[in-house]
mmCIF file of C-alpha atoms in Angstrom:
data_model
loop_
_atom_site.group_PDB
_atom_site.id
_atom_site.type_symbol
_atom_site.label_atom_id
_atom_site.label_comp_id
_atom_site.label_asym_id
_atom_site.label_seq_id
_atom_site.Cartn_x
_atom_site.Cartn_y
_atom_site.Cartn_z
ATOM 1 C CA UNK A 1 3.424 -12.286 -68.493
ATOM 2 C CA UNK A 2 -0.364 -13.116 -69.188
ATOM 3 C CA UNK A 3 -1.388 -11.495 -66.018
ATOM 4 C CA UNK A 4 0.445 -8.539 -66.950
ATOM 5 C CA UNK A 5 -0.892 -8.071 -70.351
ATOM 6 C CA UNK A 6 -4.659 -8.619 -68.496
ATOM 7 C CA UNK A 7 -3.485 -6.364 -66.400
ATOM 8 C CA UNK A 8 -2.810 -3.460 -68.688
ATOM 9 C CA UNK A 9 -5.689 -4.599 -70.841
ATOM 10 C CA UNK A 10 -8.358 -3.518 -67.990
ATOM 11 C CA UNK A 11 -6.618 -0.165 -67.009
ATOM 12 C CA UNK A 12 -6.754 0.556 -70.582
ATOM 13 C CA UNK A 13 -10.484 -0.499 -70.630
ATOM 14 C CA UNK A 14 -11.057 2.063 -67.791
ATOM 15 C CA UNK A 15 -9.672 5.072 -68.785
ATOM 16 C CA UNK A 16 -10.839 4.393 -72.091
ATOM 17 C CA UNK A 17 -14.307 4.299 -70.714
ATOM 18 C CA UNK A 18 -13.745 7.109 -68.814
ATOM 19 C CA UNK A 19 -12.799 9.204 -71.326
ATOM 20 C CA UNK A 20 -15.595 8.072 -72.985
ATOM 21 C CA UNK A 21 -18.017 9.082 -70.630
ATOM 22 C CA UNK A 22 -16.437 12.565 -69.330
ATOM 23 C CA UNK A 23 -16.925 13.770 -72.995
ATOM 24 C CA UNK A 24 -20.468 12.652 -73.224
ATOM 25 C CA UNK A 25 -21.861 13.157 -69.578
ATOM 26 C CA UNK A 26 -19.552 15.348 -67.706
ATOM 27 C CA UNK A 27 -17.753 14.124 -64.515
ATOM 28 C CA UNK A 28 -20.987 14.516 -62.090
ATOM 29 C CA UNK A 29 -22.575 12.096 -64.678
ATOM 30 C CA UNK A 30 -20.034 9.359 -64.658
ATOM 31 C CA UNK A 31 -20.855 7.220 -61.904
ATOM 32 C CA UNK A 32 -18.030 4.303 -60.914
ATOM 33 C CA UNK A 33 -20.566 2.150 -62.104
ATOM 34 C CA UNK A 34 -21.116 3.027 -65.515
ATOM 35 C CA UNK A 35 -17.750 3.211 -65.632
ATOM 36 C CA UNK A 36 -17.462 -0.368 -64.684
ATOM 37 C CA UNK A 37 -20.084 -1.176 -67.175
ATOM 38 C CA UNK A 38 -18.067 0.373 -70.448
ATOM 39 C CA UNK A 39 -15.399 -1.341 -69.531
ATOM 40 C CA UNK A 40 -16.577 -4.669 -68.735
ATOM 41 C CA UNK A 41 -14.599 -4.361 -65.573
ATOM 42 C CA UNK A 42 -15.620 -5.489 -62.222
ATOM 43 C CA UNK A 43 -15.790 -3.296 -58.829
ATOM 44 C CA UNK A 44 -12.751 -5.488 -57.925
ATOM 45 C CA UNK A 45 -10.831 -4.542 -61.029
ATOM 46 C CA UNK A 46 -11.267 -0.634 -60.819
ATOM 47 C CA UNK A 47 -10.164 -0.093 -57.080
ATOM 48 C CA UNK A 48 -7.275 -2.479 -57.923
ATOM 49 C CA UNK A 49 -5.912 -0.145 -60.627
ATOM 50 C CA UNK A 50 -7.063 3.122 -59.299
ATOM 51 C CA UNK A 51 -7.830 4.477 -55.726
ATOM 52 C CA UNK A 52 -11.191 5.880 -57.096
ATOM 53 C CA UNK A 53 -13.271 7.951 -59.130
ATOM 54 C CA UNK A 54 -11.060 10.956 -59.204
ATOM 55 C CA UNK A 55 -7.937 9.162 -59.719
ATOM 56 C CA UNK A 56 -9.277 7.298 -62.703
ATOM 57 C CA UNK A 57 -10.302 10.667 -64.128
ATOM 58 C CA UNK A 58 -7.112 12.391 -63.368
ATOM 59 C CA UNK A 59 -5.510 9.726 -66.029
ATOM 60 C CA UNK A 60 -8.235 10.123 -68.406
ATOM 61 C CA UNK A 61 -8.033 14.054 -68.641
ATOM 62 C CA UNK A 62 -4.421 13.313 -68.878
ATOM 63 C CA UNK A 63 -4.477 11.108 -71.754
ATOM 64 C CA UNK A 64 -7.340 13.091 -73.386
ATOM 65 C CA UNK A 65 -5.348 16.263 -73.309
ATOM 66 C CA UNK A 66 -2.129 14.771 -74.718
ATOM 67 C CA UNK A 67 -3.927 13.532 -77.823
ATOM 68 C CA UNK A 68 -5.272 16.726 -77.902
ATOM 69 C CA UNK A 69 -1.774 18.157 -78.116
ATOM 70 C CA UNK A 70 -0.292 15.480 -80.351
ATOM 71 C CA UNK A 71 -3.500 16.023 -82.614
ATOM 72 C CA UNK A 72 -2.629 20.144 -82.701
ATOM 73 C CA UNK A 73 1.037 19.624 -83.495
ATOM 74 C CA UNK A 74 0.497 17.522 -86.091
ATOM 75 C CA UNK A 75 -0.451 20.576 -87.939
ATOM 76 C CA UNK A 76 1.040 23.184 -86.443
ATOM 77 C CA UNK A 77 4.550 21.537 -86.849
ATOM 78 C CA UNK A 78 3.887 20.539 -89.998
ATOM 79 C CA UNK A 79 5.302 22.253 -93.577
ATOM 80 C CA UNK A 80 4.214 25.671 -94.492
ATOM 81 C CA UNK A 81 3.770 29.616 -93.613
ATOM 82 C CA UNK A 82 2.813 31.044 -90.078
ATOM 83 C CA UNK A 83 -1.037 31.331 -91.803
ATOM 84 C CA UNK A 84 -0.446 28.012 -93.813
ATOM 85 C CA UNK A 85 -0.275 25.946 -90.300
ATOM 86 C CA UNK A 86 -2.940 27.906 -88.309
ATOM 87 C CA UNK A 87 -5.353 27.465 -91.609
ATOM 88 C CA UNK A 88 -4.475 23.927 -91.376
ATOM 89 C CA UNK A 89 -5.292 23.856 -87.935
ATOM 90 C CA UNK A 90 -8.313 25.676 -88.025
ATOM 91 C CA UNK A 91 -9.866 23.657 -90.927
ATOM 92 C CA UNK A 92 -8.331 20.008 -89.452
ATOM 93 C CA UNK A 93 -11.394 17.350 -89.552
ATOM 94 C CA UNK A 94 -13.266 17.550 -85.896
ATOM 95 C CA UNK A 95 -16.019 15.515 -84.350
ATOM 96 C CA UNK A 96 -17.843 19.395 -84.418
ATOM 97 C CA UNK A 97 -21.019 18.489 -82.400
ATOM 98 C CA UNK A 98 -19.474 16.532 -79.762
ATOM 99 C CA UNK A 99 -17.868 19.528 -78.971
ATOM 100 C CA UNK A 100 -13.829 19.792 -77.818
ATOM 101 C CA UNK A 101 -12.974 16.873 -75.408
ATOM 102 C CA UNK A 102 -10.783 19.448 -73.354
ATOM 103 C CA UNK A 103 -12.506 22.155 -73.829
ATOM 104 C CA UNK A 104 -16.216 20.875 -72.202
ATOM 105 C CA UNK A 105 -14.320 20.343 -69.335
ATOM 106 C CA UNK A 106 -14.008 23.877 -68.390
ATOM 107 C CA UNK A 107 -17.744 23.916 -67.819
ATOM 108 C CA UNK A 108 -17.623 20.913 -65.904
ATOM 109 C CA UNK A 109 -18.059 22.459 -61.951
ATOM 110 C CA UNK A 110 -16.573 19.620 -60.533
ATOM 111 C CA UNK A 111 -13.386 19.449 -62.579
ATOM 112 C CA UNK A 112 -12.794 23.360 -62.467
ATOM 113 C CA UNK A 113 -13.203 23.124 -58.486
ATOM 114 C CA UNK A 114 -10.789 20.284 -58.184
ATOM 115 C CA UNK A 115 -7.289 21.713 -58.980
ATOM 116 C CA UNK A 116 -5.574 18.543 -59.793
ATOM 117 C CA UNK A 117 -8.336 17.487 -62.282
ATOM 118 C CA UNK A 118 -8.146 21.197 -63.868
ATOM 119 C CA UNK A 119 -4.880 21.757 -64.143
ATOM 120 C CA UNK A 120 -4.324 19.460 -67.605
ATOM 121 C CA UNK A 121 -7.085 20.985 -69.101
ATOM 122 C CA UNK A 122 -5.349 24.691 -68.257
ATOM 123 C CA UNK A 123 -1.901 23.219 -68.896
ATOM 124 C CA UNK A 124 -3.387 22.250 -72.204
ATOM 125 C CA UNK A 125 -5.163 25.370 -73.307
ATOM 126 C CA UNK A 126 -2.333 27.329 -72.245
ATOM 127 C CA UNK A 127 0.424 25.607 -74.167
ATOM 128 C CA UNK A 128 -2.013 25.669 -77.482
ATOM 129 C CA UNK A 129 -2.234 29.192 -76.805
ATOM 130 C CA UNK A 130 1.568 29.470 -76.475
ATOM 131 C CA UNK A 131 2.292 27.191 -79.708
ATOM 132 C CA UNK A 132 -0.423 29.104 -81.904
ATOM 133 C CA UNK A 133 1.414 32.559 -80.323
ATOM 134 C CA UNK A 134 4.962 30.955 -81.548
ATOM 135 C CA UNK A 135 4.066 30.868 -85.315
ATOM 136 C CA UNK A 136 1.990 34.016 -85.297
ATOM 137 C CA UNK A 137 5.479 35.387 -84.158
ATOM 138 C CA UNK A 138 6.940 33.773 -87.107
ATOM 139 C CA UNK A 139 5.254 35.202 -89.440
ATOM 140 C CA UNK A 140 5.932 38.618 -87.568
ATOM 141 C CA UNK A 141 9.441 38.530 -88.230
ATOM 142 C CA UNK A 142 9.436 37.012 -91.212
ATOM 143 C CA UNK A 143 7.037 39.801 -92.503
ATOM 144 C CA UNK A 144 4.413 37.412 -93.497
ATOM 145 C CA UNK A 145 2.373 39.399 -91.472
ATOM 146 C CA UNK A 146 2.048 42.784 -90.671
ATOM 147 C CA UNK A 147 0.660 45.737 -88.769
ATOM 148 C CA UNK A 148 0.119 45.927 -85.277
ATOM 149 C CA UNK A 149 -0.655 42.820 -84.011
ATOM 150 C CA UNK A 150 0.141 40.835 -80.735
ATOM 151 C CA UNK A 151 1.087 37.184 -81.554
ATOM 152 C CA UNK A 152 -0.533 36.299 -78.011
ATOM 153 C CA UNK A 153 -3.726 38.372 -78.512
ATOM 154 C CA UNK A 154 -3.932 36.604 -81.879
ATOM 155 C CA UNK A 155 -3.632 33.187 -80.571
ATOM 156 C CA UNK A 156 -5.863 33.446 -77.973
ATOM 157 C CA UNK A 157 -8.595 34.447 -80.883
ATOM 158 C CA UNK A 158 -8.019 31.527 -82.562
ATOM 159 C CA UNK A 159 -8.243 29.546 -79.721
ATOM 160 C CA UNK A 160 -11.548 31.270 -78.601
ATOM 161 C CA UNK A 161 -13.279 30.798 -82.027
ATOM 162 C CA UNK A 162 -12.689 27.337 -82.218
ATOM 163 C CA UNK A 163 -14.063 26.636 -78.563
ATOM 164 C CA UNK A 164 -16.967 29.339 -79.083
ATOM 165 C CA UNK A 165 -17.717 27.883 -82.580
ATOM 166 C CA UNK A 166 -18.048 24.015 -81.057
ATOM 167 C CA UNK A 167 -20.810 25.986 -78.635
ATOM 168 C CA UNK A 168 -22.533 27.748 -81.513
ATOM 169 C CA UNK A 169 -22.613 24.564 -83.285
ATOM 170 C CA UNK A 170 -23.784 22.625 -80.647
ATOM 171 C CA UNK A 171 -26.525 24.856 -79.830
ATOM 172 C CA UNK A 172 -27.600 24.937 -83.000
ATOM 173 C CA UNK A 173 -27.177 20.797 -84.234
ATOM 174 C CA UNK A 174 -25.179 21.703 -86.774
ATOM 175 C CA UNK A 175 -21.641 22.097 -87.637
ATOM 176 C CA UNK A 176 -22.561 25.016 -89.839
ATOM 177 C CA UNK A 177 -22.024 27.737 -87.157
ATOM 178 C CA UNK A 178 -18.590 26.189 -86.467
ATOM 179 C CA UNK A 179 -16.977 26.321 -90.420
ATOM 180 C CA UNK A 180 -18.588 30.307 -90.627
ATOM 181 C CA UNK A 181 -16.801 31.205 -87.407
ATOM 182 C CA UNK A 182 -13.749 29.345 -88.577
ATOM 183 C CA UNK A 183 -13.909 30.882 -91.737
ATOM 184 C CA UNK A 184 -14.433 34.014 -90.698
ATOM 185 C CA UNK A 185 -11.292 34.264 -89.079
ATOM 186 C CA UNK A 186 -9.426 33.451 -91.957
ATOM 187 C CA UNK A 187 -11.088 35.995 -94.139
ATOM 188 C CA UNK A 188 -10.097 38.666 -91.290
ATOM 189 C CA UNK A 189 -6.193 36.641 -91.068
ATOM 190 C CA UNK A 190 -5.981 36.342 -95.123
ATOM 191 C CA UNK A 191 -5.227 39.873 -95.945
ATOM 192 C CA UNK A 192 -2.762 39.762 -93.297
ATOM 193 C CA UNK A 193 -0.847 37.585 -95.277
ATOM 194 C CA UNK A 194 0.746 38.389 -98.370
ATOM 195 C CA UNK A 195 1.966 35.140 -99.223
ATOM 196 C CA UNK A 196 -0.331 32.593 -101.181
ATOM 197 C CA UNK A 197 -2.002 29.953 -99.556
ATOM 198 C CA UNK A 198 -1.278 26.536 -99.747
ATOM 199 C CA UNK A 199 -3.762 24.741 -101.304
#
């Protein structure tokens, strides 16, 4: 029982790390030894729980992107309109300068060349782009919105400002460029919608 919990205790350690480290330095950047050093986990201890470097990533994109999912539907399931949710989405409190954990990925040679590692991070983007499409739909039919809009074409707009605003505020050191571009898009959603916000 106590070798079990140590057990889980040290894989937990690694991916943590790992995730860790992917978000600041990029895959090429995290060694197996600095790994190792986050964690507080021996050479020994890594190879025993995972085969290597790529398999320890694997289940740290993995776990990365499902918190990024559970962290999206949180709103986006939540109470409200079609704009209500994709407001609350949009404005939802973000670690702006570190950028999107998911989202750096995609410039990340290594992890885009490598289809196992890439294909969470697509599976990822692609089902936000899906979910955000779903309740621009809603308000479609329920003639929240109107004119000629394409729920996908929408979605993947919001999905693009919030991964181009992250770069804009990166670039810049401030998280300014990421609220205008966020608010932006509201401004150009708002009159879309004719009923009130929430507040």
């Amino acid at each position: 029982m106590y070798s079990d919990l140590m057990s889980a205790t040290t894989s937990e350690r690694l991916i943590e790390a790992t995730r860790a480290l992917l978000w600041e330095r990029g895959y090429v950047g995290t060694s197996p030894k600095a790994i190792q050093q986050a964690a507080g986990a021996g050479q020994g201890s890594m190879y025993h729980h995972f085969a290597g470097k790529p398999d320890l990533a694997l289940a740290a994109i993995r776990r990365t992107a499902d918190e990024m999912r559970a962290a999206a539907e949180t709103v986006l399931g939540g109470e409200g309109s079609a704009h209500a949710r994709i407001e609350a989405y949009l404005l939802r409190e973000r670690d702006v300068l570190r950028g999107c954990p998911v989202g750096r990925l995609t410039m990340d040679p290594e992890v885009i060349a490598d289809d196992e590692l890439r294909a969470p991070v697509d599976e990822t983007l692609d089902w936000l782009r899906g979910r955000l499409a779903g309740i621009v739909q809603e308000g479609l039919d329920s003639g929240e919105f109107t004119g000629p809009l394409r729920a996908e074409e929408i979605a993947s707009t919001v999905v693009a400002t919030v991964q181009g605003g992250y770069v804009l505020a990166r670039a810049s050191g401030s998280p300014a460029p990421f609220d205008t571009a966020v608010r932006g898009l509201l401004a150009l959603l708002a009159p879309l919608s004719p009923s009130p916000r929430t507040p």
